[in-house]
Short mmCIF file of C-alpha atoms in Angstrom, two decimals:
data_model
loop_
_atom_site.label_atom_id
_atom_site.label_comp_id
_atom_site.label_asym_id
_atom_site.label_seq_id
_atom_site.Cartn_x
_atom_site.Cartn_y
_atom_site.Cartn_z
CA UNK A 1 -9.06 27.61 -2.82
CA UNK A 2 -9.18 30.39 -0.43
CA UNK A 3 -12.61 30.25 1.25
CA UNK A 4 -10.99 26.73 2.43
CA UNK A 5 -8.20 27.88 4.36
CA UNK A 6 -8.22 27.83 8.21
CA UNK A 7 -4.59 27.78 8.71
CA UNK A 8 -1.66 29.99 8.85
CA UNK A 9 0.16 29.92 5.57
CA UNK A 10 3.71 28.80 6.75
CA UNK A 11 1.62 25.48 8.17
CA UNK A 12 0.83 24.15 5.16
CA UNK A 13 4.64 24.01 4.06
CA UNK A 14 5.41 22.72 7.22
CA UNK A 15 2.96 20.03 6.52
CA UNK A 16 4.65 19.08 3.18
CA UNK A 17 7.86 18.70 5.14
CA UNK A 18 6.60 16.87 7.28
CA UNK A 19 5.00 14.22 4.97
CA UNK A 20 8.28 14.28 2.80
CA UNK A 21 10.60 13.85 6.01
CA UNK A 22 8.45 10.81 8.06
CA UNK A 23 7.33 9.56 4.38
CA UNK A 24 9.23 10.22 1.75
CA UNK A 25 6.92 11.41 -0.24
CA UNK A 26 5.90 15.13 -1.86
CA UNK A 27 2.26 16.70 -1.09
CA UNK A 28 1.52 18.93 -4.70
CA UNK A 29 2.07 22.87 -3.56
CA UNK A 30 -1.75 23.46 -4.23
CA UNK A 31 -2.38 21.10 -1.56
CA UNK A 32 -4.10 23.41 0.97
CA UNK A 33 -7.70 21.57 0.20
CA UNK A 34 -6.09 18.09 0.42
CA UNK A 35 -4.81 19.46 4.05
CA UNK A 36 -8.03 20.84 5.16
CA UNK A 37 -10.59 18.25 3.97
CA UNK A 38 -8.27 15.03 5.43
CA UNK A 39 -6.83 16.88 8.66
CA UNK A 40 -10.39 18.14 9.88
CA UNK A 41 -11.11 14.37 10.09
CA UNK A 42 -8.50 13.88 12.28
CA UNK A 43 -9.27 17.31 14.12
CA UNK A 44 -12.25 15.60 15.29
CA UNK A 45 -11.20 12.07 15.84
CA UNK A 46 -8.44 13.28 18.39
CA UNK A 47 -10.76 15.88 20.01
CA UNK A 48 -9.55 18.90 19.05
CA UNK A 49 -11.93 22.34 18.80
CA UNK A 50 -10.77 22.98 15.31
CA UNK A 51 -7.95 21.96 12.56
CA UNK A 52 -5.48 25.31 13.37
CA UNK A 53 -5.46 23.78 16.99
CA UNK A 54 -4.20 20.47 16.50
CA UNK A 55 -2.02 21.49 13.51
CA UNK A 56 -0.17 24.51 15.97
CA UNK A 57 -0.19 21.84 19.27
CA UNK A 58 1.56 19.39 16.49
CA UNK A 59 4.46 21.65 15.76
CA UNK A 60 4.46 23.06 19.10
CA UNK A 61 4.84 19.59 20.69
CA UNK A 62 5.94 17.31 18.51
CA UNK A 63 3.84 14.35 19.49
CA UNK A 64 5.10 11.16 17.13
CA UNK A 65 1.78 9.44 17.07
CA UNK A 66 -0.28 12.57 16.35
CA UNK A 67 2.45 13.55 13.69
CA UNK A 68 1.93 9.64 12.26
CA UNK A 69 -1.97 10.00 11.98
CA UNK A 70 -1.51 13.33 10.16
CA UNK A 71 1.21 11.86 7.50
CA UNK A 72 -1.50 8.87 6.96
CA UNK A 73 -4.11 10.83 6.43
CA UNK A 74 -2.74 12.86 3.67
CA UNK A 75 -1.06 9.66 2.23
CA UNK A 76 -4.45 7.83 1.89
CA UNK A 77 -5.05 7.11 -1.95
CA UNK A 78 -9.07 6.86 -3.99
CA UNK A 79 -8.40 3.02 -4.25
CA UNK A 80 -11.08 0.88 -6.54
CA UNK A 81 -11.40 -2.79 -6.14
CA UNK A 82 -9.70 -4.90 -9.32
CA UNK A 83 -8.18 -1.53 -10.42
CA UNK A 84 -6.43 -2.03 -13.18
CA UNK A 85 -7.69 -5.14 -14.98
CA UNK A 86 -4.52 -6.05 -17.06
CA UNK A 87 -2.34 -6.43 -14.45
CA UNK A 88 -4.67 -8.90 -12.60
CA UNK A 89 -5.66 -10.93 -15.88
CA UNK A 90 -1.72 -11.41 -16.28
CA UNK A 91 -1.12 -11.78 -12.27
CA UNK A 92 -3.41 -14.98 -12.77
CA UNK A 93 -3.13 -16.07 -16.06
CA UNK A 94 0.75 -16.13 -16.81
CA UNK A 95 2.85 -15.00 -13.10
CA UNK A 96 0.90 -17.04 -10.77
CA UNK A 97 1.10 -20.46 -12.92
CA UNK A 98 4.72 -19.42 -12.92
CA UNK A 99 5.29 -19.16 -9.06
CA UNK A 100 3.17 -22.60 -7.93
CA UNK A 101 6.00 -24.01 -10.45
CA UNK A 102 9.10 -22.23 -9.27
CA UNK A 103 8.18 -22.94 -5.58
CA UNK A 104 6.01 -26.04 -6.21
CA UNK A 105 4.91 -27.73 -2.40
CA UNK A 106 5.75 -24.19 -0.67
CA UNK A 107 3.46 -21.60 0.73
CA UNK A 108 3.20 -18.71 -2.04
CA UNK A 109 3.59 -15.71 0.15
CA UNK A 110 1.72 -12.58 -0.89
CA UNK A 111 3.07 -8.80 -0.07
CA UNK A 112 1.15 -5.86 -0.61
CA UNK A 113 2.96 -3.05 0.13
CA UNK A 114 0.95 0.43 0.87
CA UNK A 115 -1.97 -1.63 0.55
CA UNK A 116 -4.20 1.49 2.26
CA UNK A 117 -7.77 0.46 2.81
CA UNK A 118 -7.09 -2.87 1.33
CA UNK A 119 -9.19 -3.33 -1.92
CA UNK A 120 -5.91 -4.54 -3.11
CA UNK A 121 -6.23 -7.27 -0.76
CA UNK A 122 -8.95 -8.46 -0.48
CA UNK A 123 -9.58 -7.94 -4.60
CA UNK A 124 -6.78 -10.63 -4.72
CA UNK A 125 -7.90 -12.68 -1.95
CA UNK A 126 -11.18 -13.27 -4.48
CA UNK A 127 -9.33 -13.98 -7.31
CA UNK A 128 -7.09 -16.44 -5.48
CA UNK A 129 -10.35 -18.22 -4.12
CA UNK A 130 -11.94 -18.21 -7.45
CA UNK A 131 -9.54 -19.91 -8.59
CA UNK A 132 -8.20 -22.33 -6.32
CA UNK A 133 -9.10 -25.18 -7.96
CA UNK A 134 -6.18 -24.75 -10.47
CA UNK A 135 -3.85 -24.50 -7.93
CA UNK A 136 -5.13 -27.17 -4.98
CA UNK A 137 -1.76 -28.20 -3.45
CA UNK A 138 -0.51 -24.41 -3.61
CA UNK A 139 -1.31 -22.31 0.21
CA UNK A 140 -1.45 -18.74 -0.41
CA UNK A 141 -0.76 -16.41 2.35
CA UNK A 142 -1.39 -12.71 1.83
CA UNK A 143 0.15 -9.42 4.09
CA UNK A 144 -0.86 -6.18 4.12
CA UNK A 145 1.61 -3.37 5.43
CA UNK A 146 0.88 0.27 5.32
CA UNK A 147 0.66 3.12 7.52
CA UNK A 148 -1.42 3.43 10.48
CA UNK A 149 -4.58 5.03 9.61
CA UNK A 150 -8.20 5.53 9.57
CA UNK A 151 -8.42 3.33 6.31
CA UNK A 152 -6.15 0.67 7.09
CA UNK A 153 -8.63 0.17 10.31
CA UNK A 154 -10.84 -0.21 7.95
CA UNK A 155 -9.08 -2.62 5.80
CA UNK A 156 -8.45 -4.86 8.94
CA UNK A 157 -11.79 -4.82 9.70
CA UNK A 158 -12.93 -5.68 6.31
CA UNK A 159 -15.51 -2.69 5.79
CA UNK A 160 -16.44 -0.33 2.95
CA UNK A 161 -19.10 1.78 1.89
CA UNK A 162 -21.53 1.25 -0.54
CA UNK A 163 -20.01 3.51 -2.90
CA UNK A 164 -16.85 1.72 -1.93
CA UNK A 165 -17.80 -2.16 -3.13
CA UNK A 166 -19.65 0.00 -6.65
CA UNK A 167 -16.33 0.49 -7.82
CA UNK A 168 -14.64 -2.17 -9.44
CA UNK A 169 -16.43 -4.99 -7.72
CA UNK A 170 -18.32 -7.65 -9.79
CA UNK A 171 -21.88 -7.95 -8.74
CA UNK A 172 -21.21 -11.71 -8.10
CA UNK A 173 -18.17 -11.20 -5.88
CA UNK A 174 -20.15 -8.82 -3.73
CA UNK A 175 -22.62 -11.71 -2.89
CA UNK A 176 -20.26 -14.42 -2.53
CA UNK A 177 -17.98 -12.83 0.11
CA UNK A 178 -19.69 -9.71 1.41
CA UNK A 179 -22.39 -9.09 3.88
CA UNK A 180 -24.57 -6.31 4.71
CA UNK A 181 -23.71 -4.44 7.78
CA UNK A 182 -26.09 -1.55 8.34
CA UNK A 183 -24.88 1.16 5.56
CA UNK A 184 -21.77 -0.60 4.86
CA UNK A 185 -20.28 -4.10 3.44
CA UNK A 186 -18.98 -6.08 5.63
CA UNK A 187 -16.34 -9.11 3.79
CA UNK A 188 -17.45 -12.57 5.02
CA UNK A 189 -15.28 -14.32 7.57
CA UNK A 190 -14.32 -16.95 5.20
CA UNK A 191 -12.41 -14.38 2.79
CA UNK A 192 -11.11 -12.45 5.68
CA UNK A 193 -9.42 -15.26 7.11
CA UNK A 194 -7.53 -15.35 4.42
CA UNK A 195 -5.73 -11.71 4.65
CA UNK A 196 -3.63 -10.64 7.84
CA UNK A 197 -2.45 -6.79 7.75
CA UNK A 198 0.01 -4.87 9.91
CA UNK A 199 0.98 -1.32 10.67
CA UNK A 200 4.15 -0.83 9.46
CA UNK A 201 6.91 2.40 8.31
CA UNK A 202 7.17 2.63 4.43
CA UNK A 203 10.48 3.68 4.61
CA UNK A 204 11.73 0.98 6.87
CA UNK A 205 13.18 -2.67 6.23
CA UNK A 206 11.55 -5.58 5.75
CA UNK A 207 14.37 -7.60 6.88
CA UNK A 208 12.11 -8.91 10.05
CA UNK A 209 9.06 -10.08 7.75
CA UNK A 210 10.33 -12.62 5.82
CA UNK A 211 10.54 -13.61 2.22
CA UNK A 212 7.77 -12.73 -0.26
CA UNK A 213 7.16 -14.68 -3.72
CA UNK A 214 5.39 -11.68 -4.38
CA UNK A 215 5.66 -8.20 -3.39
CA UNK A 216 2.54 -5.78 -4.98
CA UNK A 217 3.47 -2.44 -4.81
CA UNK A 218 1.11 -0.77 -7.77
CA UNK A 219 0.47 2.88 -8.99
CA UNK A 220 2.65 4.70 -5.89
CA UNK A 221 5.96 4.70 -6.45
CA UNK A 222 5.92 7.83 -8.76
CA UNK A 223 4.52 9.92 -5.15
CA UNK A 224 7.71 9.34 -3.26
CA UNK A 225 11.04 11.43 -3.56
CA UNK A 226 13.89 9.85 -5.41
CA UNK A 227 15.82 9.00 -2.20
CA UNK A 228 12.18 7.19 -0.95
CA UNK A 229 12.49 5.41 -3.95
CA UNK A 230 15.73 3.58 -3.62
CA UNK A 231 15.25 3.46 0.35
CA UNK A 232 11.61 1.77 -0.46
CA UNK A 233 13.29 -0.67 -3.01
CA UNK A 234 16.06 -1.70 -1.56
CA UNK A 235 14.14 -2.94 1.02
CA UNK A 236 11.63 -4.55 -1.02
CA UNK A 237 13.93 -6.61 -3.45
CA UNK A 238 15.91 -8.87 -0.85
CA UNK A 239 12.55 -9.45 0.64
CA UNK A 240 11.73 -11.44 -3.06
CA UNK A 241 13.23 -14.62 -3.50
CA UNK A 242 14.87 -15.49 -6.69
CA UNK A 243 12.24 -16.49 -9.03
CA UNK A 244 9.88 -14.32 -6.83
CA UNK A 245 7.95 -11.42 -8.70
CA UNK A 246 7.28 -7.93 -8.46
CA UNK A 247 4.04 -6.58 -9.26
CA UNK A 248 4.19 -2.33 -10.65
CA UNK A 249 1.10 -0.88 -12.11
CA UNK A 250 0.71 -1.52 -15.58
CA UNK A 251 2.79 1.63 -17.03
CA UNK A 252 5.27 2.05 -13.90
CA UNK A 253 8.87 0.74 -14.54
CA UNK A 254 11.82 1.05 -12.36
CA UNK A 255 14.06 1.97 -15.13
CA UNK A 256 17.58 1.22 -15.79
CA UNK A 257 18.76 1.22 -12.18
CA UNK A 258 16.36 -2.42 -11.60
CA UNK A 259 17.47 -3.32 -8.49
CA UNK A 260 18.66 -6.75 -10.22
CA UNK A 261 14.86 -7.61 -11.28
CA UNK A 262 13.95 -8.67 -15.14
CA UNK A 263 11.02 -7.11 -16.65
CA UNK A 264 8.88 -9.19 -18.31
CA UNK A 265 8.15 -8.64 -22.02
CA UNK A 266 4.75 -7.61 -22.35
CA UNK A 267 4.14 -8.51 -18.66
CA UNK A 268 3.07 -4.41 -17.92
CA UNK A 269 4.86 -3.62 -14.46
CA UNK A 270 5.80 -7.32 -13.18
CA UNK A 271 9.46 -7.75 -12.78
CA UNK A 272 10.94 -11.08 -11.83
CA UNK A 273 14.16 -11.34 -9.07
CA UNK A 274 17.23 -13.06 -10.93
CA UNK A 275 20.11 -14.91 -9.29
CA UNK A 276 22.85 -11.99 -9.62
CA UNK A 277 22.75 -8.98 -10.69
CA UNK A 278 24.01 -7.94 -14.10
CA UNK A 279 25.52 -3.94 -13.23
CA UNK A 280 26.98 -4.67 -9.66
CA UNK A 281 28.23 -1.16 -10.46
CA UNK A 282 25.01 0.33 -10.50
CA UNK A 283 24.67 -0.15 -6.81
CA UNK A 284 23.97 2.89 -5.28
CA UNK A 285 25.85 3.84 -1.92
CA UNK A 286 24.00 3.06 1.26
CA UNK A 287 21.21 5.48 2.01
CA UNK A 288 20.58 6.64 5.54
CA UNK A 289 19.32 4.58 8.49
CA UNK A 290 15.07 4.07 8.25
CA UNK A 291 13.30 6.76 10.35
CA UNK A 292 11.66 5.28 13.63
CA UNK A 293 8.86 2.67 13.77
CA UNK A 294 7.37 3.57 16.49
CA UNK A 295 3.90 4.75 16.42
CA UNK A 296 3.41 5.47 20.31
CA UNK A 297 4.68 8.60 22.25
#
């Protein structure tokens, strides 16, 4: 690990802080090569000479939006298209069938949450157009919301690598709604028209963003710091209508304190929102106020 170090030790821990403080979440202590390979990326993309430069004018200066693209960077996650199969066979096969009847003649709106460079998306956005004969009077609308970075750009854009679209994706669903664009895959404008994303603070509410039938929020929550945790999901669950769902990875579970959500039996990590809750005195107390928004000095 040495012969990748360019920075002052005491950096590096200030780096963790950082990423726990603006995102609630807790960078490994061997995480120098994590910090040098994604930060020298960003080095270059805002013009610096080197890494140690921008990292000591960051902490000198305390620029927000630098700061922001820093935290992103080391919060982007090796996402796969259709990554983990179970989940989506019983996404389409049992939850979905259950939502066009809960909120039968109503828009089915789609929320996923830290959806990074958006394989999530538009992995979903396939299997929703795959299938919409089934469903034929049901609109589905689907939202993207993470962080600010170099792979949400991407995601907006609709662009991945060809290593990118070999992992995960079908053969057949790479010729129905991708195109060639140089080195890269470009999604077709008919599938892209039917995903929206936004930059938007983790940590902060979703009180502004309206309800969600479904909120996708898979394989991350085990990153963030316990107080994240119940910041991130109290936020999420008023955002789900009763009857809405939530969508964990496969083997995540929020445990006993469940935010008044149902697991479903043999469902993996899909948790429905009921009417009450059933331990009003399991409420925690209110955490602090969400850190700023803001992504502009």
């Amino acid at each position: 690990m040495s012969n990748v170090r360019s920075l002052k030790p005491g950096y590096y821990e200030a780096l963790r802080r950082l990423t726990l403080e603006l995102a609630g979440v807790k960078l490994g202590a061997d995480s120098e090569f994590l910090v040098e390979t994604r930060l020298a990326a960003v080095a270059r993309q805002e013009g610096y000479d080197d890494l140690p430069s921008m990292v000591g004018e960051l902490f000198s200066e305390g620029k927000t939006r630098l700061a922001v693209n820093v935290v992103a960077a080391l919060l982007e996650r090796d996402m796969r298209f259709f990554d983990d199969k179970a989940g989506f066979d019983t996404l389409i096969n049992d939850v979905l069938p259950l939502l066009c009847e809960s909120f039968k003649g109503q828009p089915i709106n789609i929320l996923c949450y830290g959806c990074g460079s958006g394989q999530d998306v538009y992995s979903l956005a396939m299997t929703l157009a795959d299938i919409s004969q089934k469903h034929p009077s049901t609109r589905f609308n689907i939202v993207g919301l993470d962080y600010p970075s170099r792979g949400l750009s991407r995601a907006m854009e609709g662009r991945f690598t060809h290593f990118e679209v070999q992992r995960g994706l079908p053969a057949r669903q790479l010729v129905k709604y991708f195109n060639r664009d140089g080195e890269d895959w470009l999604v077709n404008d008919a599938l892209r028209e039917r995903v929206s994303f936004q930059e938007f603070h983790l940590l902060s509410s979703l009180k502004d963003q309206g309800k969600f039938e479904l909120v996708m929020f898979r394989n991350s929550l085990a990153r963030y710091a316990a107080s994240s945790q119940m910041r991130i999901l109290r936020s999420l669950v008023p955002a789900i209508p009763v009857d809405g769902y939530l969508m964990l990875g496969s083997e995540e579970t929020l445990g006993e304190l469940n935010f008044g959500m149902d697991w479903l039996e043999g469902a993996g990590g899909f948790y429905k929102r009921r009417a009450t809750r059933k331990h009003p005195d399991m409420i925690v107390a209110e955490i602090a106020e969400p850190l700023r928004t803001d992504f502009h000095e």
